[in-house]
Coordinates of C-alpha atoms in Angstrom, one line a residue:
M262 CA 97.3 101.7 80.5
S263 CA 95.4 99.3 82.7
S264 CA 92.1 98.3 84.0
L265 CA 92.4 100.0 87.2
S266 CA 90.1 103.0 88.2
L267 CA 90.5 105.7 90.7
A268 CA 88.2 103.8 92.9
D269 CA 90.6 100.9 92.9
L270 CA 93.5 103.2 93.9
C271 CA 91.5 104.2 96.8
S272 CA 90.6 100.6 98.0
G273 CA 93.7 100.1 100.0
L274 CA 96.8 97.9 99.6
P275 CA 96.3 95.3 97.0
L276 CA 97.1 92.1 98.7
D277 CA 94.9 89.4 97.4
P278 CA 96.3 88.6 94.8
L279 CA 99.8 90.4 95.2
P280 CA 100.6 92.5 92.3
P281 CA 103.6 90.7 90.4
A282 CA 107.1 91.3 91.4
Q283 CA 109.0 93.9 89.5
T284 CA 112.5 92.4 89.1
T285 CA 114.0 95.5 86.7
R286 CA 113.4 99.0 86.5
D287 CA 111.4 100.1 83.6
P288 CA 114.2 101.6 81.1
S289 CA 111.8 104.1 79.5
V290 CA 111.6 106.4 82.2
S291 CA 114.3 108.3 84.3
H292 CA 115.3 106.7 87.8
A293 CA 116.8 108.1 90.9
P294 CA 120.5 107.3 91.2
P295 CA 121.1 104.2 93.6
K296 CA 122.1 105.3 97.2
M297 CA 124.8 103.7 99.0
P298 CA 124.2 104.6 103.0
S299 CA 126.5 101.8 104.4
L300 CA 123.9 100.2 106.8
D301 CA 125.1 97.9 109.4
E302 CA 123.3 94.5 110.1
K303 CA 121.0 96.2 112.7
E304 CA 120.2 99.1 110.7
T305 CA 119.2 96.7 107.5
K306 CA 117.1 94.8 109.7
L307 CA 115.4 97.8 110.9
A308 CA 114.9 99.0 107.3
L309 CA 113.2 95.9 106.5
K310 CA 111.2 95.8 109.7
N311 CA 109.7 99.4 108.9
A312 CA 109.1 98.3 105.1
L313 CA 107.0 95.2 106.4
R314 CA 104.9 96.8 109.0
Y315 CA 102.4 97.6 106.0
F316 CA 101.8 94.3 105.5
P317 CA 100.2 91.0 107.6
A318 CA 102.7 88.6 108.6
P319 CA 102.0 85.7 106.2
L320 CA 103.4 88.0 103.4
H321 CA 106.8 88.7 104.9
S322 CA 108.4 85.6 103.7
T323 CA 107.6 86.8 100.2
L324 CA 108.2 90.4 100.5
G325 CA 111.0 90.5 102.8
P326 CA 113.8 89.0 100.4
E327 CA 112.5 90.9 97.7
F328 CA 112.6 94.3 99.7
A329 CA 116.1 93.3 100.9
R330 CA 117.1 93.1 97.4
E331 CA 115.8 96.5 96.8
L332 CA 117.6 97.9 99.8
K333 CA 121.0 96.3 98.6
Q334 CA 120.6 97.3 95.0
Y335 CA 119.0 100.9 95.5
G336 CA 119.9 102.0 99.0
H337 CA 116.1 102.4 99.5
I338 CA 112.9 100.4 99.6
Y339 CA 110.7 101.8 97.0
M340 CA 108.4 98.8 96.8
Y341 CA 108.2 98.6 93.1
R342 CA 105.8 95.7 93.1
F343 CA 103.2 97.8 94.3
R344 CA 103.7 100.8 91.8
P345 CA 100.2 101.1 90.3
H346 CA 100.1 100.5 86.3
F347 CA 97.7 103.6 86.0
D348 CA 97.6 106.7 83.9
M349 CA 99.2 108.7 86.6
R350 CA 98.0 112.5 86.2
A351 CA 95.5 114.9 87.6
Y352 CA 91.9 114.0 86.8
P353 CA 88.8 116.2 87.2
I354 CA 87.7 116.7 90.7
Q355 CA 84.4 115.1 90.4
D356 CA 86.0 111.9 89.3
Y357 CA 87.7 111.1 92.7
P358 CA 85.8 108.8 95.2
C359 CA 85.7 111.0 98.2
R360 CA 83.4 112.3 100.8
I361 CA 84.7 116.1 100.8
P362 CA 86.1 117.9 98.0
Q363 CA 89.1 118.9 100.3
A364 CA 90.3 115.3 100.0
A365 CA 89.6 115.0 96.1
A366 CA 91.7 118.3 95.7
M367 CA 94.8 116.5 97.7
M368 CA 94.3 113.7 95.5
I369 CA 94.6 115.7 92.4
M370 CA 97.8 117.2 93.6
I371 CA 99.5 113.9 94.7
M372 CA 98.8 112.4 91.1
N373 CA 99.9 115.4 89.5
N374 CA 103.1 115.2 91.4
L375 CA 103.6 111.7 90.3
D376 CA 102.7 112.5 86.6
P377 CA 105.6 111.4 84.6
N378 CA 105.3 114.5 82.7
V379 CA 105.8 116.4 85.8
A380 CA 107.9 114.1 88.1
Q381 CA 111.7 113.8 87.7
F382 CA 111.6 110.3 88.9
P383 CA 108.1 109.1 89.0
H384 CA 108.9 105.5 89.7
E385 CA 110.9 106.6 92.9
L386 CA 108.3 109.1 93.8
V387 CA 110.5 112.0 93.4
T388 CA 109.1 115.0 91.9
Y389 CA 112.0 117.3 91.6
G390 CA 115.5 118.4 92.9
G391 CA 117.0 114.9 92.7
N392 CA 115.5 113.9 96.1
G393 CA 112.3 115.7 96.5
Q394 CA 109.7 112.8 97.4
V395 CA 106.1 112.6 97.6
L396 CA 106.1 109.6 99.6
S397 CA 108.8 107.2 100.6
N398 CA 107.5 104.2 99.0
W399 CA 104.5 102.7 97.0
A400 CA 102.5 101.1 100.1
Q401 CA 102.2 104.7 101.5
F402 CA 100.7 105.7 98.2
W403 CA 97.8 103.2 98.6
L404 CA 97.2 103.8 102.1
L405 CA 97.3 107.8 101.5
M406 CA 94.9 107.6 98.7
N407 CA 92.7 105.1 101.0
Y408 CA 92.8 107.4 103.8
L409 CA 91.8 110.4 101.7
S410 CA 88.8 108.5 100.2
R411 CA 87.5 108.1 103.8
L412 CA 88.5 111.8 105.3
D413 CA 85.4 113.7 106.5
D414 CA 85.3 117.5 107.4
D415 CA 85.5 116.5 111.2
Q416 CA 88.9 114.7 110.8
T417 CA 92.4 115.6 110.1
L418 CA 95.0 113.0 108.3
V419 CA 98.3 113.2 109.9
M420 CA 101.3 112.5 107.6
V421 CA 105.0 112.2 108.8
S422 CA 107.9 111.6 106.1
G423 CA 105.6 109.8 103.7
H424 CA 104.1 107.6 106.4
P425 CA 100.2 107.9 107.0
Q426 CA 99.6 108.2 110.8
G427 CA 95.8 107.9 110.2
L428 CA 92.6 109.9 110.6
F429 CA 92.1 111.7 113.9
P430 CA 89.0 113.3 115.1
S431 CA 89.1 117.3 115.0
H432 CA 86.5 119.6 113.9
K433 CA 85.4 121.5 110.5
W434 CA 87.8 124.5 111.1
A435 CA 90.8 122.3 111.5
P436 CA 93.2 121.6 108.8
R437 CA 92.2 118.5 106.9
C438 CA 95.7 117.4 106.7
V439 CA 98.8 118.3 108.4
I440 CA 102.4 117.2 107.2
S441 CA 105.7 116.9 108.6
N442 CA 108.8 116.0 106.5
G443 CA 112.5 115.3 107.3
M444 CA 112.2 116.5 110.8
V445 CA 115.9 115.6 112.3
V446 CA 117.5 117.5 115.1
P447 CA 120.8 119.2 114.3
N448 CA 123.2 116.6 116.1
Y449 CA 121.9 114.1 113.4
S450 CA 121.5 116.3 110.4
S451 CA 124.5 115.4 108.3
K452 CA 123.9 114.1 104.9
E453 CA 125.3 110.7 105.9
E454 CA 122.8 110.2 108.8
Y455 CA 120.0 111.6 106.7
E456 CA 120.7 109.0 103.9
K457 CA 120.9 106.2 106.5
M458 CA 117.4 107.6 107.9
F459 CA 115.8 107.5 104.5
A460 CA 117.1 104.1 103.9
K461 CA 115.6 102.8 107.1
G462 CA 112.2 104.5 106.1
V463 CA 112.2 106.8 109.0
S464 CA 112.7 110.3 107.4
M465 CA 112.0 111.7 104.0
Y466 CA 113.0 114.9 102.2
G467 CA 109.9 116.5 100.8
Q468 CA 111.5 119.6 99.5
M469 CA 109.2 122.6 99.5
T470 CA 106.2 121.3 97.2
A471 CA 107.0 117.6 96.5
G472 CA 106.0 116.3 100.1
S473 CA 103.3 118.9 100.7
Y474 CA 101.8 117.9 97.1
C475 CA 101.7 121.2 95.6
Y476 CA 104.1 121.1 93.0
I477 CA 103.2 123.2 90.0
G478 CA 106.1 122.7 87.8
P479 CA 108.8 125.1 86.5
Q480 CA 106.0 128.0 86.5
G481 CA 106.3 128.0 90.2
I482 CA 109.4 130.2 90.0
V483 CA 109.2 131.8 86.7
H484 CA 108.0 135.2 88.3
G485 CA 110.8 134.8 91.0
T486 CA 113.5 134.0 88.6
T487 CA 112.3 136.7 86.1
L488 CA 112.5 139.2 88.8
T489 CA 115.7 138.3 90.0
L490 CA 117.2 138.4 86.7
M491 CA 115.7 141.8 86.0
N492 CA 116.7 143.0 89.3
A493 CA 120.4 141.8 88.8
G494 CA 120.5 143.8 85.7
R495 CA 119.3 146.8 87.6
E496 CA 121.6 146.5 90.4
Y497 CA 124.7 145.3 88.6
L498 CA 124.5 146.5 85.2
K499 CA 122.5 149.7 85.9
L500 CA 120.1 148.4 83.1
G501 CA 116.3 148.1 82.7
D502 CA 116.9 146.6 79.2
L503 CA 118.6 143.2 79.1
S504 CA 118.6 142.7 75.4
G505 CA 121.9 141.8 74.1
K506 CA 123.1 140.7 77.6
V507 CA 123.9 137.2 78.4
F508 CA 122.9 135.2 81.4
L509 CA 124.7 131.9 81.7
T510 CA 123.4 129.1 84.5
S511 CA 122.7 125.5 84.5
G512 CA 120.0 123.2 85.4
L513 CA 116.7 122.5 83.3
G514 CA 115.4 119.5 85.6
G515 CA 112.2 120.3 87.8
M516 CA 112.1 123.9 88.7
S517 CA 115.1 124.8 87.0
G518 CA 113.4 125.0 83.7
A519 CA 112.1 128.3 84.8
Q520 CA 115.4 129.8 83.9
A521 CA 115.1 129.5 80.3
K522 CA 111.4 131.1 80.3
A523 CA 112.7 133.7 82.6
S524 CA 115.6 134.7 80.4
A525 CA 113.0 134.9 77.3
V526 CA 110.7 137.2 79.6
A527 CA 113.3 139.3 80.7
G528 CA 114.6 139.9 77.1
C529 CA 118.2 138.6 77.4
V530 CA 120.1 135.9 76.0
G531 CA 119.8 132.9 78.4
V532 CA 122.2 129.9 78.4
I533 CA 121.4 126.9 80.5
A534 CA 123.7 124.0 80.5
E535 CA 121.9 120.4 81.3
V536 CA 123.8 117.1 81.6
S537 CA 120.5 114.9 81.2
K538 CA 119.4 114.8 77.5
E539 CA 116.1 113.4 78.7
A540 CA 115.7 116.6 80.9
L541 CA 116.7 119.1 78.4
L542 CA 114.6 117.5 75.6
K543 CA 111.4 117.6 78.1
R544 CA 111.9 121.3 78.6
H545 CA 112.6 121.9 74.8
K546 CA 109.3 119.7 73.8
Q547 CA 107.2 121.6 76.5
G548 CA 108.4 125.2 75.2
W549 CA 110.4 126.3 78.2
L550 CA 113.5 126.2 75.9
M551 CA 113.7 127.6 72.4
E552 CA 117.0 126.1 71.1
W553 CA 119.6 123.6 72.3
T554 CA 122.7 122.1 70.9
D555 CA 125.4 119.8 72.2
N556 CA 128.4 121.4 70.6
L557 CA 130.6 123.9 72.4
D558 CA 131.7 125.8 69.4
D559 CA 128.2 126.1 68.2
C560 CA 127.1 127.3 71.5
I561 CA 129.6 130.2 71.8
A562 CA 128.8 131.1 68.2
R563 CA 125.1 131.1 68.8
I564 CA 125.9 133.2 71.8
K565 CA 127.8 135.9 69.9
R566 CA 125.0 135.9 67.1
A567 CA 122.3 136.5 69.8
K568 CA 124.3 139.2 71.4
Q569 CA 124.6 141.1 68.0
E570 CA 120.7 140.7 67.3
K571 CA 119.7 141.4 70.6
K572 CA 116.9 139.3 70.6
A573 CA 115.4 137.3 73.5
V574 CA 116.5 133.7 73.3
S575 CA 117.0 130.7 75.6
L576 CA 119.8 128.3 74.5
G577 CA 120.3 125.0 76.0
Y578 CA 123.8 123.3 76.1
L579 CA 123.6 119.5 76.6
G580 CA 126.8 119.0 78.6
N581 CA 128.6 120.0 81.8
V582 CA 128.3 123.7 82.8
V583 CA 131.9 123.5 84.0
D584 CA 132.9 122.9 80.3
L585 CA 130.8 125.8 79.3
W586 CA 132.2 128.1 81.7
E587 CA 135.7 127.3 80.8
R588 CA 135.1 127.6 77.3
V589 CA 133.8 131.4 78.0
V590 CA 137.1 132.0 79.8
V591 CA 139.2 130.5 76.7
D592 CA 137.0 132.7 74.4
Y593 CA 137.7 135.8 76.8
E594 CA 141.4 135.2 77.0
A595 CA 141.8 134.9 73.1
T596 CA 139.4 137.9 72.0
G597 CA 139.1 140.0 75.0
E598 CA 135.4 139.9 74.5
L599 CA 133.5 139.2 77.9
L600 CA 130.4 137.1 76.3
V601 CA 128.5 136.8 79.9
E602 CA 127.4 139.5 81.8
L603 CA 125.3 137.8 84.5
G604 CA 125.8 134.2 85.8
S605 CA 124.3 131.9 88.5
D606 CA 123.7 128.2 89.1
Q607 CA 120.7 126.0 89.8
T608 CA 122.0 122.5 90.2
S609 CA 120.6 120.7 93.1
L610 CA 123.8 121.0 95.6
H611 CA 121.8 120.7 98.4
N612 CA 122.3 116.9 97.5
P613 CA 125.9 117.0 95.8
F614 CA 126.7 113.4 96.1
G615 CA 123.5 111.8 95.3
G616 CA 123.0 113.0 91.8
G617 CA 122.3 116.8 92.3
Y618 CA 125.7 117.6 90.8
Y619 CA 127.5 115.9 88.1
P620 CA 131.2 116.2 87.9
V621 CA 132.8 117.5 84.6
Q622 CA 135.3 114.7 84.8
L623 CA 132.5 112.2 83.9
G624 CA 129.8 111.7 81.3
F625 CA 126.4 111.5 82.4
D626 CA 126.1 107.6 82.5
E627 CA 129.6 107.1 83.8
A628 CA 128.8 109.5 86.5
L629 CA 125.8 107.5 87.4
Q630 CA 127.8 104.4 87.8
V631 CA 130.5 105.8 89.8
M632 CA 128.1 107.4 92.0
K633 CA 126.8 103.9 92.9
D634 CA 129.8 101.8 93.0
E635 CA 132.6 104.4 94.2
P636 CA 130.9 106.8 96.6
P637 CA 134.4 108.2 97.8
R638 CA 135.6 108.7 94.6
F639 CA 132.6 110.4 93.5
K640 CA 132.6 113.0 96.1
H641 CA 136.2 113.7 95.5
L642 CA 135.4 114.2 91.8
V643 CA 132.4 116.5 92.7
Q644 CA 134.7 118.7 94.8
E645 CA 137.4 118.8 92.1
S646 CA 135.0 120.0 89.6
L647 CA 133.4 122.6 92.0
K648 CA 136.9 123.9 92.3
R649 CA 137.2 124.1 88.4
H650 CA 133.7 125.5 88.5
V651 CA 134.5 128.3 90.7
D652 CA 138.0 129.0 89.3
A653 CA 136.3 129.9 85.9
I654 CA 133.6 132.0 87.5
N655 CA 136.1 134.1 89.4
K656 CA 138.2 134.7 86.2
L657 CA 135.3 136.2 84.6
A658 CA 134.0 138.0 87.5
E659 CA 137.4 139.9 87.6
A660 CA 136.7 140.9 84.2
G661 CA 133.3 142.3 85.0
M662 CA 130.9 139.3 84.9
H663 CA 128.4 139.2 87.8
F664 CA 127.4 136.1 89.6
W665 CA 125.0 135.0 92.5
D666 CA 124.1 131.8 94.2
Y667 CA 120.5 131.1 93.5
G668 CA 119.8 129.3 96.8
N669 CA 120.8 126.0 95.8
A670 CA 124.0 125.6 98.1
F671 CA 126.3 126.3 95.5
L672 CA 128.5 129.0 97.6
L673 CA 128.1 126.5 100.6
E674 CA 129.4 123.2 98.6
A675 CA 132.1 125.2 96.8
S676 CA 133.4 126.7 100.2
R677 CA 133.5 122.9 101.5
A678 CA 135.4 122.1 98.3
G679 CA 138.2 124.7 99.2
E680 CA 137.0 127.4 97.0
L681 CA 135.2 130.7 97.5
V682 CA 133.4 132.7 94.7
Q683 CA 135.2 135.7 95.4
P684 CA 133.6 138.9 93.9
L685 CA 130.0 140.1 93.9
S686 CA 128.4 136.9 95.1
L687 CA 125.0 137.1 96.7
S688 CA 122.4 134.5 97.6
L689 CA 119.0 134.8 96.1
S690 CA 117.4 136.0 99.3
L691 CA 119.9 138.9 99.6
L692 CA 119.6 139.9 96.1
V693 CA 116.1 140.1 96.1
T694 CA 116.4 142.0 99.5
V695 CA 118.9 144.5 98.0
C696 CA 116.7 144.9 94.8
R697 CA 113.3 145.7 96.5
C698 CA 114.3 149.4 96.7
I699 CA 115.5 149.8 93.2
P700 CA 113.1 151.7 91.2
R701 CA 111.9 150.4 87.7
S702 CA 114.2 151.9 84.9

């Protein structure tokens, strides 16, 4: 891919010469949706000042206008110029130029998080969840790798929302790295304030494992998703055998890919809707998803056949989950047959208006455009979509289907939209707690 080596990646910021400017984003990979945080002039200047602090003053006249364009176009300064053209993946630990193995281990984890086969938006340093950042910009990547290459066993590296504070004297029993991400006091913890802070480069949402460098892909929650699904069967259906039962949910990106594998392990018919074709095909290619279709009628027919055959299968539906839920309602009202016994949701509704949830009224590409150009309209469409989403779920729940929130803020955002999932809705933590005492069937 390039002549760069791992040693080059650890040499510090490449400043002489500067890497060539990147005027457009690479169309061959998925990119984070643009954010429009509505910074005023003072906040914009602060965002630029915070970005330029990594560079010597003589370079500010070159990089300043470029970073200003990125901020205006994408709502954040990613510093695409400094994205290394390197085969980003985990390498053998002995290949990393480090003083101690703990530092090399962290380098492996960081590069695995940014591997295009792993990361959701690798060029924006997003590993999963729509906004789970490894770092805030590419300058931080170079600095972090340099610090790690120099880290010794009597030092501690301090990281704050992607920003390397430096190497500090400690001792051999101290942590080699301490990390704090997204620390915001409650008075300023609204989505709007967070988007501004992220744009200004002063805070970053690291999720659970992106900003701590320990993301291991969908397999990280296969066990928990499987147990949750099996325990839902025991608690709600009074069954230890889920063969012929249908679990309908959404999300195949990031950790959501575990839902397909968990369905197969639990022995049921798992149906997972996903609006991004790239995300769906990635999970299918990697073996997490057995089959997929983009036709609602074919999807319904396949569900019915799988129920009859009582074979474990994971079926992806390329489309909006609201369409799928509403189609199941139509089928129930026409036939009296309840196709789905268990339901959940794993869209990234902690980030509902920034790419975590796509409204049913818009196609995927159109949604990305409206999200960028008309944020108030996009928010309204998301909330209207959530109302339809909940209405369909409630109709099926009244007929005997059991639904739970998977800890992704679905119930919270549905309530904010003015709708409540009425019967038998449990959060993941409550469901697992309830099911701990249920004996195996």
